[in-house]
């Protein structure tokens, strides 16, 4: 096994156990792992963004083979020269100028452009897929008789009734222009129950997701405890327990109240 | 009865670190001593399987790796399962791979490395790794209108005009099926809103468990052809394609971890009600 692979495994174990150590209490191992994660993520994202977007798509168009600047520098990424791309270059530089207090107002132009583009993109997609298509699918079959009344998997009239009543009652709960009392109040309370069931399902799925990620981490820790990885998990676990134990002894936990 | 109530109240106020240790053991022990549990595919996973099964012969399939290492345990088994299913059919399908996440490129390379050991694929004949492009939903919108404006080169910096597999592929309408392994934004929602809905190309998705509730309305409305819900969804798909993998191995740990959590939720609630009743009484 190459040394770089073993070193990478030991670092992964150290960072994993460092994050887990927070379950005991906040400690330097956790802080080290957290800072490394944030720093590496930011740097990786910035480098990837530059080399996959800015370098080939922006500079590749401004310094294309047929650009007026070809005599100075050529970047052939298969694009033709397009002078319009100076506009996003300028907006990008203006956004970076926000670090200077006197001219940070310039960043607003870039932000305004980005927000405008995002709003325009989102409006169409959201309206079409999340509103119109969803309203269409709420028009369920209740009366045609072509579906069984009750079926566990698949469509049934009972399922369609539940969808219909749940959708209407939950939507009516969010109509606050009328006091929610009497029969109307009881119907909107039914909507609240549907919402609570939905939130409970979301919570259950969230727990399931976190357990799945824990399984992934444990699988890696088990793998890296093999002799081929020089028992990395055991060495790191021992190191963290010993150092953390000594650190806890030196910095006893102050209990509130 | 009072003795039982005292025990329950004690459990309700146990140090949370004890709970962490117990959950950790409930997950770790089944991983060290594998236990086989029955896995029954749900209708939503079955729909994904049926959708992949019904792809016409010699189709172009787009697979989007929209996740990173942080959600690899949940989604990687799904994308591997779908790729195995597509390739095992031996019906001349070609795979085109994109990534909306920067880390997705490395997940794609890792998946291709594993699949290549089983199927001996040839790049540019069986698959093309187009790579990552930043821009979130703008990338999907670009693919739907003009793929060649978004991808001028593939992940290996080879011009796509020089790739025979890319002949006749100009936008999403040229694909017969799309699958996205999605961990968040950008991902399933963007593929539905800007990819599948405008073009009508069948789309299936595998998502992290936490997104399932939000994505399920798309399945119910038919905008998504089924969904693989987290690691259990991946395990169900592995069961359907009869290729056990890491998802099935993790199901026992998943189940026992949940049992411990449910037990403590019940004990915690009982302790709360007992304590409240005692405080009201006195």
XYZ file of C-alpha atoms in Angstrom, chain A:
257
model
C 0.000 0.000 0.000
C 1.552 3.356 -0.985
C 2.598 5.612 1.872
C 0.375 8.427 0.583
C -2.685 6.165 0.830
C -1.855 5.158 4.402
C -1.140 8.786 5.355
C -4.448 9.849 3.803
C -6.252 7.141 5.774
C -4.636 8.227 9.057
C -5.570 11.850 8.396
C -9.160 10.784 7.600
C -9.323 8.808 10.857
C -7.897 11.724 12.850
C -10.391 14.190 11.370
C -13.330 11.788 11.822
C -12.489 11.056 15.458
C -11.753 14.752 16.014
C -15.270 15.658 14.917
C -16.747 12.815 17.002
C -14.830 14.095 20.043
C -17.264 17.022 20.165
C -19.818 14.560 21.539
C -17.744 14.524 24.713
C -17.237 18.297 24.822
C -15.777 21.118 22.761
C -12.034 20.516 22.550
C -8.944 21.386 20.478
C -9.199 18.237 18.317
C -12.686 19.240 17.226
C -11.562 22.798 16.531
C -8.618 21.581 14.431
C -10.862 19.278 12.362
C -13.522 21.944 11.913
C -11.059 24.623 10.778
C -9.332 22.244 8.370
C -12.702 21.283 6.899
C -13.801 24.893 6.387
C -10.451 25.998 4.979
C -10.011 23.071 2.599
C -13.639 23.307 1.405
C -13.308 27.012 0.613
C -9.961 26.594 -1.132
C -11.089 23.537 -3.101
C -14.276 25.239 -4.243
C -12.413 28.402 -5.268
C -9.776 26.474 -7.217
C -12.346 24.246 -8.927
C -14.542 27.214 -9.825
C -11.612 29.107 -11.322
C -10.246 26.229 -13.433
C -13.630 24.943 -14.653
C -15.456 28.203 -15.269
C -13.436 31.407 -15.152
C -10.325 30.114 -16.934
C -11.931 28.241 -19.865
C -15.238 30.101 -20.247
C -14.336 33.711 -19.386
C -10.664 34.014 -20.279
C -11.149 31.434 -23.043
C -13.545 33.860 -24.736
C -11.673 37.097 -24.010
C -8.332 35.711 -25.151
C -9.604 33.411 -27.887
C -7.574 32.749 -31.006
C -9.518 35.414 -32.944
C -9.513 38.048 -30.172
C -7.907 41.471 -30.612
C -5.602 40.568 -27.694
C -4.271 37.450 -29.397
C -0.910 39.108 -29.914
C -0.513 39.417 -26.116
C -1.979 36.107 -24.941
C -3.973 33.273 -26.501
C -6.133 30.739 -24.646
C -7.662 28.227 -27.035
C -10.610 26.496 -25.354
C -12.676 26.083 -28.504
C -14.539 29.386 -28.075
C -14.811 32.382 -30.356
C -13.983 35.873 -29.134
C -16.955 37.632 -27.501
C -16.351 41.155 -26.172
C -19.579 41.038 -24.147
C -17.750 38.885 -21.620
C -15.900 41.986 -20.382
C -19.175 42.846 -18.681
C -19.185 39.844 -16.282
C -15.419 40.316 -15.782
C -16.061 43.899 -14.701
C -18.963 42.895 -12.456
C -16.821 40.191 -10.845
C -14.012 42.656 -10.110
C -16.556 45.120 -8.721
C -17.852 42.451 -6.328
C -14.328 41.807 -5.064
C -13.921 45.553 -4.385
C -16.394 45.200 -1.515
C -13.410 44.630 0.759
C -12.479 48.308 0.366
C -14.788 50.414 2.489
C -14.689 53.545 0.311
C -15.799 51.784 -2.866
C -17.730 48.802 -1.529
C -20.910 50.269 -3.062
C -19.647 48.879 -6.393
C -20.395 45.336 -5.230
C -24.122 46.118 -5.302
C -24.124 46.131 -9.107
C -22.780 42.594 -9.309
C -25.101 41.389 -6.571
C -28.103 43.054 -8.253
C -27.273 41.345 -11.550
C -26.866 37.940 -9.862
C -30.086 38.305 -7.886
C -31.967 39.394 -10.991
C -30.740 36.431 -13.020
C -31.537 33.988 -10.191
C -35.021 35.462 -9.699
C -35.767 35.200 -13.399
C -34.551 31.606 -13.612
C -36.316 30.521 -10.446
C -39.649 32.136 -11.301
C -40.198 30.092 -14.433
C -39.018 26.779 -13.034
C -40.801 27.153 -9.727
C -44.081 28.284 -11.261
C -44.131 25.538 -13.829
C -42.956 22.582 -11.732
C -43.893 23.450 -8.166
C -47.170 25.283 -8.652
C -48.930 24.363 -11.887
C -47.824 20.714 -12.063
C -48.586 20.180 -8.391
C -52.046 21.743 -8.698
C -52.699 19.433 -11.664
C -51.690 16.373 -9.674
C -54.000 17.346 -6.799
C -56.930 16.900 -9.202
C -57.212 13.255 -8.192
C -59.679 10.613 -9.327
C -62.419 10.235 -6.706
C -65.583 9.347 -8.599
C -64.741 7.457 -11.782
C -64.822 4.025 -10.137
C -61.802 2.815 -12.104
C -59.649 2.567 -8.976
C -60.043 0.179 -6.030
C -61.349 1.863 -2.895
C -58.454 0.666 -0.774
C -55.018 -0.606 -1.868
C -51.734 -0.567 0.068
C -49.353 0.033 -2.828
C -50.500 2.072 -5.797
C -53.449 4.384 -6.398
C -56.736 3.956 -4.583
C -59.777 6.122 -3.893
C -58.976 6.185 -0.170
C -55.443 7.476 -0.855
C -56.832 10.114 -3.204
C -59.370 11.251 -0.568
C -56.558 11.591 1.997
C -54.468 13.619 -0.484
C -57.418 15.851 -1.350
C -58.513 16.542 2.235
C -54.934 16.935 3.468
C -54.024 19.423 0.735
C -57.147 21.548 1.153
C -57.097 21.569 4.963
C -53.356 22.373 5.161
C -53.721 25.199 2.632
C -56.721 26.582 4.491
C -54.685 26.694 7.706
C -52.450 29.307 6.070
C -55.383 31.579 5.221
C -55.153 34.041 8.104
C -57.618 36.622 6.804
C -60.442 34.736 8.521
C -60.646 33.771 12.159
C -60.071 30.037 12.562
C -63.035 29.171 14.748
C -66.070 26.932 14.624
C -66.346 24.414 11.809
C -63.700 26.277 9.813
C -61.344 26.120 12.816
C -61.888 22.381 13.200
C -61.096 21.841 9.513
C -57.904 23.896 9.714
C -56.912 21.938 12.845
C -57.136 18.824 10.679
C -54.693 20.599 8.355
C -52.330 21.138 11.275
C -52.430 17.416 12.049
C -51.509 16.626 8.442
C -48.623 19.105 8.686
C -47.458 17.559 11.958
C -47.492 14.088 10.420
C -45.441 15.497 7.546
C -42.949 17.099 9.953
C -42.705 13.836 11.854
C -41.953 12.007 8.618
C -39.292 14.624 7.798
C -37.733 14.143 11.227
C -37.727 10.380 10.774
C -36.082 10.691 7.368
C -33.520 13.125 8.795
C -32.613 10.657 11.549
C -32.347 7.906 8.949
C -30.019 10.063 6.874
C -27.736 10.846 9.781
C -27.545 7.176 10.806
C -26.644 6.330 7.188
C -23.769 8.816 7.252
C -22.640 7.405 10.598
C -22.614 3.940 9.029
C -20.406 5.304 6.258
C -17.932 6.775 8.748
C -17.855 3.581 10.813
C -17.259 1.506 7.668
C -14.212 3.637 6.890
C -12.950 3.476 10.489
C -13.297 -0.317 10.412
C -11.464 -0.452 7.070
C -8.624 1.757 8.308
C -8.159 -0.399 11.409
C -6.717 -3.175 9.238
C -3.037 -4.139 9.310
C -2.723 -2.852 5.717
C -3.363 0.643 7.085
C -1.038 0.039 10.068
C -3.984 -0.091 12.495
C -4.576 3.618 11.948
C -7.927 3.713 13.735
C -6.554 2.181 16.921
C -3.476 4.421 17.046
C -5.486 7.602 16.452
C -8.204 6.555 18.906
C -5.605 5.876 21.575
C -3.822 9.171 20.911
C -7.026 11.228 21.070
C -8.297 9.479 24.223
C -4.983 9.961 26.056
C -4.526 13.604 25.010
C -8.196 14.417 25.560
C -8.127 12.763 28.978
C -5.079 14.801 30.024
C -6.616 17.993 28.565
C -9.911 17.344 30.428
C -8.004 16.838 33.657
C -6.255 20.178 33.132
C -9.494 21.946 32.047
C -12.314 20.544 34.146
C -15.781 21.093 32.757
C -17.611 23.953 34.477
C -21.221 22.901 35.012
C -23.760 25.750 34.952
C -26.145 26.208 37.853
